[in-house]
mmCIF file with all atom_site columns, C-alpha atoms in Angstrom:
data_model
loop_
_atom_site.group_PDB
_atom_site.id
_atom_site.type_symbol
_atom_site.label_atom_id
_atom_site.label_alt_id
_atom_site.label_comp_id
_atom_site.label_asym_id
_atom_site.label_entity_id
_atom_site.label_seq_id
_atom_site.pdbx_PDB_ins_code
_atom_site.Cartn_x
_atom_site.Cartn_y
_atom_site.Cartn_z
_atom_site.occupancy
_atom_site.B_iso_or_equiv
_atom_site.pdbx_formal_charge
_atom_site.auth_seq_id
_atom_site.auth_comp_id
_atom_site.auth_asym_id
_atom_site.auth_atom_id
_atom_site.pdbx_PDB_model_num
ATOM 1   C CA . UNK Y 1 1   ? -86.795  -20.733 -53.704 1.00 80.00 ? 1   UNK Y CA 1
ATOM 2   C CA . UNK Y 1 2   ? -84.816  -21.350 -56.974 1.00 79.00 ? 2   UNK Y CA 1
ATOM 3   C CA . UNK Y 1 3   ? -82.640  -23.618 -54.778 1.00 75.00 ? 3   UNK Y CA 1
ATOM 4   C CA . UNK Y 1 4   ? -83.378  -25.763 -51.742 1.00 75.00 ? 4   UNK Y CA 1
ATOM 5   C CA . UNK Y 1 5   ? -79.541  -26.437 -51.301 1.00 74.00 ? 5   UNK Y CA 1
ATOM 6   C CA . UNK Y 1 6   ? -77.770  -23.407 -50.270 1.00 79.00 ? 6   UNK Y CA 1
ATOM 7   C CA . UNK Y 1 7   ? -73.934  -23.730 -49.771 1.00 77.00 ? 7   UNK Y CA 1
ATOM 8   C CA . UNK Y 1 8   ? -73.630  -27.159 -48.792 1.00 82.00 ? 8   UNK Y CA 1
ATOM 9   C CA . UNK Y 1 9   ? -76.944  -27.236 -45.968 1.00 81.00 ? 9   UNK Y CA 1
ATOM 10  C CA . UNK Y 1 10  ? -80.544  -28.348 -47.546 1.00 82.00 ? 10  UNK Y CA 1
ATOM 11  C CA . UNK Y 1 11  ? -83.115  -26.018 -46.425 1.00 81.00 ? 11  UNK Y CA 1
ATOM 12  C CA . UNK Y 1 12  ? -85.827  -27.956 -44.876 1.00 85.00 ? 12  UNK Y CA 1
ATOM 13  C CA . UNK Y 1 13  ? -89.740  -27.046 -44.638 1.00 85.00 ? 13  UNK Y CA 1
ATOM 14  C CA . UNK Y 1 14  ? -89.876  -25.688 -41.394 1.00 88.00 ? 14  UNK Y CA 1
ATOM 15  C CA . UNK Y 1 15  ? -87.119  -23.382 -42.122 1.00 88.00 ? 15  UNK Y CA 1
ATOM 16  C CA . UNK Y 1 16  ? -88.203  -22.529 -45.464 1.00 89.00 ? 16  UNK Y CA 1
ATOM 17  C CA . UNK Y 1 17  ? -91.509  -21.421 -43.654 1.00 91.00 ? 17  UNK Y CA 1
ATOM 18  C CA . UNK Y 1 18  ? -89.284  -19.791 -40.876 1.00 91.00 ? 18  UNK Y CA 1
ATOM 19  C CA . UNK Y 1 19  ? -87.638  -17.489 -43.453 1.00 91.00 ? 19  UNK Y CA 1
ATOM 20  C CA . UNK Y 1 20  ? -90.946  -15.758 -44.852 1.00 94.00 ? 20  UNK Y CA 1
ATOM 21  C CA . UNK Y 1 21  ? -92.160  -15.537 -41.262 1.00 95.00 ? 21  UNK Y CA 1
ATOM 22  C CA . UNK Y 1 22  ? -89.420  -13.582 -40.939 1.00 94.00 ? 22  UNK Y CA 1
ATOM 23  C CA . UNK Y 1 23  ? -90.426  -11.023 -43.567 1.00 96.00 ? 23  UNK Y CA 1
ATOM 24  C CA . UNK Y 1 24  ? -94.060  -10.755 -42.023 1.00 96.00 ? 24  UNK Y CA 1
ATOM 25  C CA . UNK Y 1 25  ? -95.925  -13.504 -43.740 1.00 96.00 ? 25  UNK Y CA 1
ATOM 26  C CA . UNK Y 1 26  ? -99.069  -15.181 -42.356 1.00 96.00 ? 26  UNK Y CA 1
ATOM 27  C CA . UNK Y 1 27  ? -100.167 -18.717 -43.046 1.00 96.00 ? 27  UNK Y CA 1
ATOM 28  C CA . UNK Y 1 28  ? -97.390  -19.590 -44.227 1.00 95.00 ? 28  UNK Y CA 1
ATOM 29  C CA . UNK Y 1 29  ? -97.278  -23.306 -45.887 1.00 94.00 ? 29  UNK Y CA 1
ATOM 30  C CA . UNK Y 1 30  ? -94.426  -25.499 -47.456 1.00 90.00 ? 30  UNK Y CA 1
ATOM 31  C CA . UNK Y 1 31  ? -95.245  -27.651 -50.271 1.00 89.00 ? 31  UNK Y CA 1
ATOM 32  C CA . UNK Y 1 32  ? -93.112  -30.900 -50.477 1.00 77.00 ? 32  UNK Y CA 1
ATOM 33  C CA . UNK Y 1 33  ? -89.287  -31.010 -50.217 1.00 74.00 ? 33  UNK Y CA 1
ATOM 34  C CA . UNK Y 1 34  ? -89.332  -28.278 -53.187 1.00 73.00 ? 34  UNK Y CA 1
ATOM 35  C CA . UNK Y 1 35  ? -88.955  -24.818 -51.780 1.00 82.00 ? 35  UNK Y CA 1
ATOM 36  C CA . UNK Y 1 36  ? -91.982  -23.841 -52.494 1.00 91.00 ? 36  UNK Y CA 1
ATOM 37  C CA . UNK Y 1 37  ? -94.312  -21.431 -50.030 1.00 93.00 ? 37  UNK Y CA 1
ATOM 38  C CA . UNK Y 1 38  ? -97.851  -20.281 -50.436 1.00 95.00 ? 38  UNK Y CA 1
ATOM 39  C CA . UNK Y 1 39  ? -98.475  -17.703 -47.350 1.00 96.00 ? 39  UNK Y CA 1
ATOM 40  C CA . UNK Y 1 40  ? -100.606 -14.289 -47.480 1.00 96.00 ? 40  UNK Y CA 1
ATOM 41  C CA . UNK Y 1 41  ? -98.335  -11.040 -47.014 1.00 97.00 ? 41  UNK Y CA 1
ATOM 42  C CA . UNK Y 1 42  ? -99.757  -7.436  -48.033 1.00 96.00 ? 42  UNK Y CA 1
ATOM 43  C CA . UNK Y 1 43  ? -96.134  -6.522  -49.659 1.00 97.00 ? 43  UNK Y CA 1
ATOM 44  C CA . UNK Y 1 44  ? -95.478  -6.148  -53.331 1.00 97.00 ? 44  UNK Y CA 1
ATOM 45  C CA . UNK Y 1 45  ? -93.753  -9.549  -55.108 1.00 96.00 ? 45  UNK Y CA 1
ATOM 46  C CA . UNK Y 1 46  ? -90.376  -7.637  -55.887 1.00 95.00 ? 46  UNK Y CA 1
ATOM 47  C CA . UNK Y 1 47  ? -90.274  -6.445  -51.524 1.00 97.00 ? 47  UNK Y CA 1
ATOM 48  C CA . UNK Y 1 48  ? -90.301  -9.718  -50.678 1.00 97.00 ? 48  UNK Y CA 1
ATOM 49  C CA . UNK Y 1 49  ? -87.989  -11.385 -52.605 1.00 95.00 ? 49  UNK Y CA 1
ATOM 50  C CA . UNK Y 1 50  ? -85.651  -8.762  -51.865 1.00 96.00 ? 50  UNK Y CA 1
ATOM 51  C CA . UNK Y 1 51  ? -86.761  -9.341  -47.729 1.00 96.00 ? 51  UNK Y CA 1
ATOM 52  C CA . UNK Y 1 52  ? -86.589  -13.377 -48.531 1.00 94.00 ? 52  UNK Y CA 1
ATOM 53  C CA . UNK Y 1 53  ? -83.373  -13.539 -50.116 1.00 93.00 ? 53  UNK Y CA 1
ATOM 54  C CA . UNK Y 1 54  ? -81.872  -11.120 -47.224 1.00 94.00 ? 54  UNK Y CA 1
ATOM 55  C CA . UNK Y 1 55  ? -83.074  -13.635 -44.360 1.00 92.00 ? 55  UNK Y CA 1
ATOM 56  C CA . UNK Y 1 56  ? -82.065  -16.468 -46.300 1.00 90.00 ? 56  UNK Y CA 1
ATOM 57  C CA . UNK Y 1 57  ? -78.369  -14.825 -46.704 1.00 91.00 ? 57  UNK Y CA 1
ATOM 58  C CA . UNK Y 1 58  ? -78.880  -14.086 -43.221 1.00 91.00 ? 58  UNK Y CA 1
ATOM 59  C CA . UNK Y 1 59  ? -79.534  -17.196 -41.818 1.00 87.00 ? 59  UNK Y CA 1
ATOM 60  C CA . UNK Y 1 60  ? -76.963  -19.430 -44.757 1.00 86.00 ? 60  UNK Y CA 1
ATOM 61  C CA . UNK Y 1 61  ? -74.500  -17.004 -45.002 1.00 86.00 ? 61  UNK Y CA 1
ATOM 62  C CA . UNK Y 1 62  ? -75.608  -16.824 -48.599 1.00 87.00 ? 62  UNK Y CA 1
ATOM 63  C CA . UNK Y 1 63  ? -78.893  -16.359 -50.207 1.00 84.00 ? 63  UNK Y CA 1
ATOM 64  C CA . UNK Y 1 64  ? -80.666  -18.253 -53.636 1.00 85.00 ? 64  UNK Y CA 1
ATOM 65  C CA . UNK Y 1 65  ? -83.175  -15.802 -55.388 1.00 88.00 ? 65  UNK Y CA 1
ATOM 66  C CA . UNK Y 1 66  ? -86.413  -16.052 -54.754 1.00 91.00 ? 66  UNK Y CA 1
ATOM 67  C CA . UNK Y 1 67  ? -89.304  -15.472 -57.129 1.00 95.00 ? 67  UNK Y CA 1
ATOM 68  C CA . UNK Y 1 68  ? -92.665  -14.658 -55.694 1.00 96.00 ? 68  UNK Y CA 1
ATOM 69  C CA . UNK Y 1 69  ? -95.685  -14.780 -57.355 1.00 97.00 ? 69  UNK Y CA 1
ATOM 70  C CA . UNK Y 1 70  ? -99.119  -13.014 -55.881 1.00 96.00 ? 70  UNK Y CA 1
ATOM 71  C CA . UNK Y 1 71  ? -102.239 -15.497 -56.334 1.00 96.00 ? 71  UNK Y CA 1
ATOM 72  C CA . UNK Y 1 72  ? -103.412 -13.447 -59.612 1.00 96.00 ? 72  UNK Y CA 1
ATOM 73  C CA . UNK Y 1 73  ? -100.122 -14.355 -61.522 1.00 96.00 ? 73  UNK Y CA 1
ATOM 74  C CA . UNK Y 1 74  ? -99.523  -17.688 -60.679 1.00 96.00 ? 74  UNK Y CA 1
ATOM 75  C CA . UNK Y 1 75  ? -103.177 -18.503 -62.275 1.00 96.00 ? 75  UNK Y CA 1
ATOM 76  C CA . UNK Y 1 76  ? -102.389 -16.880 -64.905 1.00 96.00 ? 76  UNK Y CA 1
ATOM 77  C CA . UNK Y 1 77  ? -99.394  -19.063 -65.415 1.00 96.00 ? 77  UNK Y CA 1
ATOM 78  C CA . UNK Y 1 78  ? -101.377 -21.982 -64.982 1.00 96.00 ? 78  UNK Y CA 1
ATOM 79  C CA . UNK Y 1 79  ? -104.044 -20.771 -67.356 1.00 97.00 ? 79  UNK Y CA 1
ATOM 80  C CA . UNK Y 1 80  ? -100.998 -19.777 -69.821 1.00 98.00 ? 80  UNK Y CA 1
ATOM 81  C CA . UNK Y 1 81  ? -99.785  -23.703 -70.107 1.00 98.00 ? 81  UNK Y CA 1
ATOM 82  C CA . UNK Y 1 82  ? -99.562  -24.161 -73.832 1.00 98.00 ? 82  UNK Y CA 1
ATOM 83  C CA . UNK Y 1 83  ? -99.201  -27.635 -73.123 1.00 98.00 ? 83  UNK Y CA 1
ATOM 84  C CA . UNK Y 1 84  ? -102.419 -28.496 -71.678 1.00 97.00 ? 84  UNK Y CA 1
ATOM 85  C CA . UNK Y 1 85  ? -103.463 -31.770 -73.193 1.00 97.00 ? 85  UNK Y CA 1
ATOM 86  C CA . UNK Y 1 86  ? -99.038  -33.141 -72.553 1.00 96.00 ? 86  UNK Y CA 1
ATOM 87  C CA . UNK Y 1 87  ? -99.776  -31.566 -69.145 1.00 97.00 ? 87  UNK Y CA 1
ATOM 88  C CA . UNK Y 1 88  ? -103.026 -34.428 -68.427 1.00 96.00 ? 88  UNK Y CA 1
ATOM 89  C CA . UNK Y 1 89  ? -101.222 -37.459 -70.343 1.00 95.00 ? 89  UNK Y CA 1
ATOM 90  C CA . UNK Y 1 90  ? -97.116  -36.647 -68.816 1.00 95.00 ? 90  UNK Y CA 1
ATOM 91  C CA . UNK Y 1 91  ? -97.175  -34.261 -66.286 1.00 96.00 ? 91  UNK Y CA 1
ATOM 92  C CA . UNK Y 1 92  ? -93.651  -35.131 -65.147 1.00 93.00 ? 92  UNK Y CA 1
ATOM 93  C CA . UNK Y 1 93  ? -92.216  -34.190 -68.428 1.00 95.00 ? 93  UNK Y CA 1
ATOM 94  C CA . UNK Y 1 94  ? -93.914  -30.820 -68.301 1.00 96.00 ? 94  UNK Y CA 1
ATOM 95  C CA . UNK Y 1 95  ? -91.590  -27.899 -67.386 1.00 94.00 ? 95  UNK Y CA 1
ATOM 96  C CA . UNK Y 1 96  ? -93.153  -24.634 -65.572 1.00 95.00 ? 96  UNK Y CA 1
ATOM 97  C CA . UNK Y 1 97  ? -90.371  -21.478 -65.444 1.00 93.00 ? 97  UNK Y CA 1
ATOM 98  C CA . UNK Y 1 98  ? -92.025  -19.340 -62.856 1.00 94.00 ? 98  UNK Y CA 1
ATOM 99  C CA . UNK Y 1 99  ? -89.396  -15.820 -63.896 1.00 94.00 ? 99  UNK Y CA 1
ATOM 100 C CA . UNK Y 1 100 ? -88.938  -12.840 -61.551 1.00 93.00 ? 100 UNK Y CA 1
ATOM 101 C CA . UNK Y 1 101 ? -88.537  -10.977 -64.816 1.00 91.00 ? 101 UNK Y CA 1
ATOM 102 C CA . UNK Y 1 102 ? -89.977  -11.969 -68.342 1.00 94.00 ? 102 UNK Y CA 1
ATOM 103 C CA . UNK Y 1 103 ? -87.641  -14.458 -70.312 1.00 93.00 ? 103 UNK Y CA 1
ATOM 104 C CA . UNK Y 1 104 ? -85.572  -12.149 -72.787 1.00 94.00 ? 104 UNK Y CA 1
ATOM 105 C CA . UNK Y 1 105 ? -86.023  -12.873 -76.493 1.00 94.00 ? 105 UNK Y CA 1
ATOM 106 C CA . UNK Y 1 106 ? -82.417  -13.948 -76.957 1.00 92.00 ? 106 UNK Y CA 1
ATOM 107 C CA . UNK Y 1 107 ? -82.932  -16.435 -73.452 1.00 91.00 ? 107 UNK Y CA 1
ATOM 108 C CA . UNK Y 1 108 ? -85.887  -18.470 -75.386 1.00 93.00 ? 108 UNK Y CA 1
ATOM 109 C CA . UNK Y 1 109 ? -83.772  -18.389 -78.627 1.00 92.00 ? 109 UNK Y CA 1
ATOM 110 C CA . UNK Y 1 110 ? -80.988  -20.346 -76.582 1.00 90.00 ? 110 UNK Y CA 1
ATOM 111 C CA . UNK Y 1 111 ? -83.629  -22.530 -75.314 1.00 92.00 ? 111 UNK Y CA 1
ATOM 112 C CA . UNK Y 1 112 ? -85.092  -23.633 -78.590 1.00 94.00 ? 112 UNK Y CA 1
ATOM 113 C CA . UNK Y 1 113 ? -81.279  -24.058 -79.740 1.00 91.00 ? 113 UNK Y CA 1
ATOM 114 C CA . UNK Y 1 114 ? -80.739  -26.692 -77.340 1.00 90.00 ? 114 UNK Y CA 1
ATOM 115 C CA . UNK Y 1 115 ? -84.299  -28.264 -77.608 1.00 92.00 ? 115 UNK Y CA 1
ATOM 116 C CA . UNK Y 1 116 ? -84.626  -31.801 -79.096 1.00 91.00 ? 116 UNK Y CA 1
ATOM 117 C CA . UNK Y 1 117 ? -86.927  -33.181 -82.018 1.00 92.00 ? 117 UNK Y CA 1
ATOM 118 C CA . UNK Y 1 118 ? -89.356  -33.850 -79.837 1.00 93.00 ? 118 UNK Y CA 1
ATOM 119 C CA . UNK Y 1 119 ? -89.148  -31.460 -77.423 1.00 95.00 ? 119 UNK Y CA 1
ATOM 120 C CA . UNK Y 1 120 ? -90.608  -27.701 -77.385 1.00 96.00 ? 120 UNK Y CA 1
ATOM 121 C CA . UNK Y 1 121 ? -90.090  -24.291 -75.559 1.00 96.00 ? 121 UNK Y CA 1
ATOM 122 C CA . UNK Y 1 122 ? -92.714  -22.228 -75.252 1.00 97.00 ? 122 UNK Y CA 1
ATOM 123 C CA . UNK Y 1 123 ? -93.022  -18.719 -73.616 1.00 97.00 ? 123 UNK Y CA 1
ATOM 124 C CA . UNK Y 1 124 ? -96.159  -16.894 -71.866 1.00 97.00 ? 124 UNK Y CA 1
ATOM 125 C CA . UNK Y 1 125 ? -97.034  -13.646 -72.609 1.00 95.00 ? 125 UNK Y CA 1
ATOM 126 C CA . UNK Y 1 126 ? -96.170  -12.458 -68.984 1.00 95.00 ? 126 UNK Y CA 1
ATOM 127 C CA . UNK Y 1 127 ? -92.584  -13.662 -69.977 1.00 95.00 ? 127 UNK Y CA 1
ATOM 128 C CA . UNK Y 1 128 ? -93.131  -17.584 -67.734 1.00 96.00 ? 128 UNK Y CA 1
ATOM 129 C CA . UNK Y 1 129 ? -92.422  -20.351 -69.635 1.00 95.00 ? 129 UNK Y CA 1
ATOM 130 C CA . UNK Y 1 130 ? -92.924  -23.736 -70.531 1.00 97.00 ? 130 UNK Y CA 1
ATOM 131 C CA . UNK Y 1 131 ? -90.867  -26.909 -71.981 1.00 95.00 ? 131 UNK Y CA 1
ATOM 132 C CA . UNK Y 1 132 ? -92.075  -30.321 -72.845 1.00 96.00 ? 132 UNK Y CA 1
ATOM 133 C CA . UNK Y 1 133 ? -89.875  -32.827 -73.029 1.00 94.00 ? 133 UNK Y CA 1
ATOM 134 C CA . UNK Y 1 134 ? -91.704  -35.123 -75.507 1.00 92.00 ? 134 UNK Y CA 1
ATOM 135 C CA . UNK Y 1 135 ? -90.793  -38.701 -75.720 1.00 78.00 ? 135 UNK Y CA 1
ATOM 136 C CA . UNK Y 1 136 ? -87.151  -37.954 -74.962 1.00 69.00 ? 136 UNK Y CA 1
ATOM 137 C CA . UNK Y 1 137 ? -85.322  -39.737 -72.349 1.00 79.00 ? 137 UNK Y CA 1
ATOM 138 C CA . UNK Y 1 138 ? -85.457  -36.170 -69.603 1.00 84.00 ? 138 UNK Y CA 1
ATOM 139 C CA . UNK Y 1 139 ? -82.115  -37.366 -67.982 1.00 84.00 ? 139 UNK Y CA 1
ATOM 140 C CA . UNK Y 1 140 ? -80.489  -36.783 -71.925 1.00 85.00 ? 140 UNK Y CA 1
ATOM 141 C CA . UNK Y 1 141 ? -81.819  -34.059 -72.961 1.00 87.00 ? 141 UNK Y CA 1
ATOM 142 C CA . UNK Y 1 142 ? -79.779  -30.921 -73.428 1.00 86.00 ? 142 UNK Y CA 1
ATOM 143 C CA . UNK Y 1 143 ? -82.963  -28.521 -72.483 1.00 84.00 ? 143 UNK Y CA 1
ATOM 144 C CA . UNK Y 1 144 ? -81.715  -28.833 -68.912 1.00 81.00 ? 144 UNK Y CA 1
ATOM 145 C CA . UNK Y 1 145 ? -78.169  -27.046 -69.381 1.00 73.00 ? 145 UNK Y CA 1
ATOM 146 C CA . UNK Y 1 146 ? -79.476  -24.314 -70.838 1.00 70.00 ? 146 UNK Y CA 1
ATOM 147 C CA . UNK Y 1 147 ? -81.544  -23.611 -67.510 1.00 74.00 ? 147 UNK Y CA 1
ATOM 148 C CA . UNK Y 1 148 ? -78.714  -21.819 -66.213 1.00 75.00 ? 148 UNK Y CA 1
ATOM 149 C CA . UNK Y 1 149 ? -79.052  -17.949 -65.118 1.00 69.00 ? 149 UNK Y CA 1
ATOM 150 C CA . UNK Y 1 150 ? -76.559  -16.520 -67.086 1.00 71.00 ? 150 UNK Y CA 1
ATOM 151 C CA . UNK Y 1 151 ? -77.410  -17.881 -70.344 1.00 75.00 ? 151 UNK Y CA 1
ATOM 152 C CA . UNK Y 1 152 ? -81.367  -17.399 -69.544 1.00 81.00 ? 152 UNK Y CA 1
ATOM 153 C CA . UNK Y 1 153 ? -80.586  -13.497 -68.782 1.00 83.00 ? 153 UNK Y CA 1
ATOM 154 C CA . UNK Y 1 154 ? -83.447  -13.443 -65.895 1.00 87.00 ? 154 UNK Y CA 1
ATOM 155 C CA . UNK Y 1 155 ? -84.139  -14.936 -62.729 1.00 89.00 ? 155 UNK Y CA 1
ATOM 156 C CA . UNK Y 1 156 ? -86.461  -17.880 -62.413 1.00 90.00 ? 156 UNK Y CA 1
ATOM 157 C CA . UNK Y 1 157 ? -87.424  -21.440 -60.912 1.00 89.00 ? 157 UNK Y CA 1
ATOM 158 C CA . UNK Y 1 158 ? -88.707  -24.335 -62.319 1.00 89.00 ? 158 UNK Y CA 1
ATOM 159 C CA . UNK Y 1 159 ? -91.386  -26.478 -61.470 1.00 91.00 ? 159 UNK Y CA 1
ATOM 160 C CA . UNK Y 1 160 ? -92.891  -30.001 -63.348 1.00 92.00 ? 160 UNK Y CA 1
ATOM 161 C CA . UNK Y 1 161 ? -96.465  -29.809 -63.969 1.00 96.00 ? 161 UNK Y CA 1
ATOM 162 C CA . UNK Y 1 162 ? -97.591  -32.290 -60.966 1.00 95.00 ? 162 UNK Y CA 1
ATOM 163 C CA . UNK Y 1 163 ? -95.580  -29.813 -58.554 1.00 93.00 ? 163 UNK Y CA 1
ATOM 164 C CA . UNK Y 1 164 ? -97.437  -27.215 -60.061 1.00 95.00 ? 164 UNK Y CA 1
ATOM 165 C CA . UNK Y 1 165 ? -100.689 -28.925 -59.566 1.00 96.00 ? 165 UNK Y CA 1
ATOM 166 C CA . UNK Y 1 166 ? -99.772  -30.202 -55.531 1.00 95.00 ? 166 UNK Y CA 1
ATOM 167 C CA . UNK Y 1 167 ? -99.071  -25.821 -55.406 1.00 95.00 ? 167 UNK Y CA 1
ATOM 168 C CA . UNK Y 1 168 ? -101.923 -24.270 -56.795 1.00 96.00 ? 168 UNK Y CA 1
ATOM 169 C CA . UNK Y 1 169 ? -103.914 -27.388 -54.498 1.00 95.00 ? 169 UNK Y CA 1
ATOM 170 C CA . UNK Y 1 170 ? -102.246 -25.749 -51.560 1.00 95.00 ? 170 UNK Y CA 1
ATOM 171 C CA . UNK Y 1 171 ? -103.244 -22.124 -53.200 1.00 95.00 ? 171 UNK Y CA 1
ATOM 172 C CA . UNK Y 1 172 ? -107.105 -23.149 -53.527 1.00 95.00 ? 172 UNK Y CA 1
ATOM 173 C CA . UNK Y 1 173 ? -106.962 -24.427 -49.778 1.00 94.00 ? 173 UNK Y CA 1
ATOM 174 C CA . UNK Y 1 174 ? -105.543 -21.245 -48.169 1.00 93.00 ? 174 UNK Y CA 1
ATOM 175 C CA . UNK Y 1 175 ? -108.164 -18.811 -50.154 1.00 92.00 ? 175 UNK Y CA 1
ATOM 176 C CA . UNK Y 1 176 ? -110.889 -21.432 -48.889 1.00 91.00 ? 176 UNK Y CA 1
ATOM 177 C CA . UNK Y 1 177 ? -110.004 -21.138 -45.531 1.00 91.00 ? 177 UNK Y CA 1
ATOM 178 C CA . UNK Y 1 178 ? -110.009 -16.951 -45.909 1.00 75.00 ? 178 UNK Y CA 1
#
């Protein structure tokens, strides 16, 4: 979920899981107070976040967009980190961008615009990206207010790199238990 606060209610665990239940999914799991779901479901990414942000509009009277990644891709996200070595010293000021669609050219340009001396903006080749905050104070950076839809020109959600770790944790547990 790109939001966990949806009009003015916050969307709790249970009825985060509830909502891709409701689509079908199986084993479904919640990950923190973040949004984020790891479940098994034999639709295509782009059918359920259609389906997810449906019962969410359903059930809040509005939806937030959803971005759903299949097992494959968010590895590959992981694997695509440029910021590896940042990632193992600061993982809080590591910045995953999980996008429904690829980052447009002119969304990273606006990105690196707002970026600070020491921090960097980085894109995947699957159109994710990445921002490190360096040793900037995160709450005054500028990086932030670029984040917004509009001005990115796709759909995404945003993780820091020890969410990202407690996910793909939850990830390696659910294929175990396959």
């Amino acid at each position: 979920m790109r939001s966990i606060v949806i009009g003015d209610r916050r969307v709790k665990g249970v009825e985060a899981r509830g909502l891709a239940e409701a689509v079908g999914a199986t084993d479904v799991r919640s990950i923190m107070a973040t949004g984020n779901l790891v479940f098994r479901s034999r639709k295509a990414p782009t059918t359920l976040e259609r389906e997810l942000e449906t019962a969410c509009a359903a059930e809040y009277g509005r939806a937030t967009e959803m971005v759903v990644k299949t097992a494959d891709q968010w590895r590959a996200l992981l694997a695509a980190n440029p910021f590896m070595k940042e990632s193992a010293v600061e993982p809080r000021r590591v910045l995953a961008w999980a996008m429904r669609d690829p980052l447009p050219d002119a969304g990273l340009e606006q990105l690196r615009r707002r970026a600070g001396p020491d921090e960097r903006v980085e894109r995947t080749a699957e159109g994710d990206f990445y921002c490190w905050f360096g040793g900037e104070d995160i709450n005054a950076s500028k990086l932030p207010a670029g984040f917004g839809l509009k001005s990115l020109g796709a759909v995404g959600t945003n993780r820091n790199w020890n969410t990202v770790t407690k996910i793909t944790a939850v990830l390696d547990e659910l294929e175990r238990s396959s």
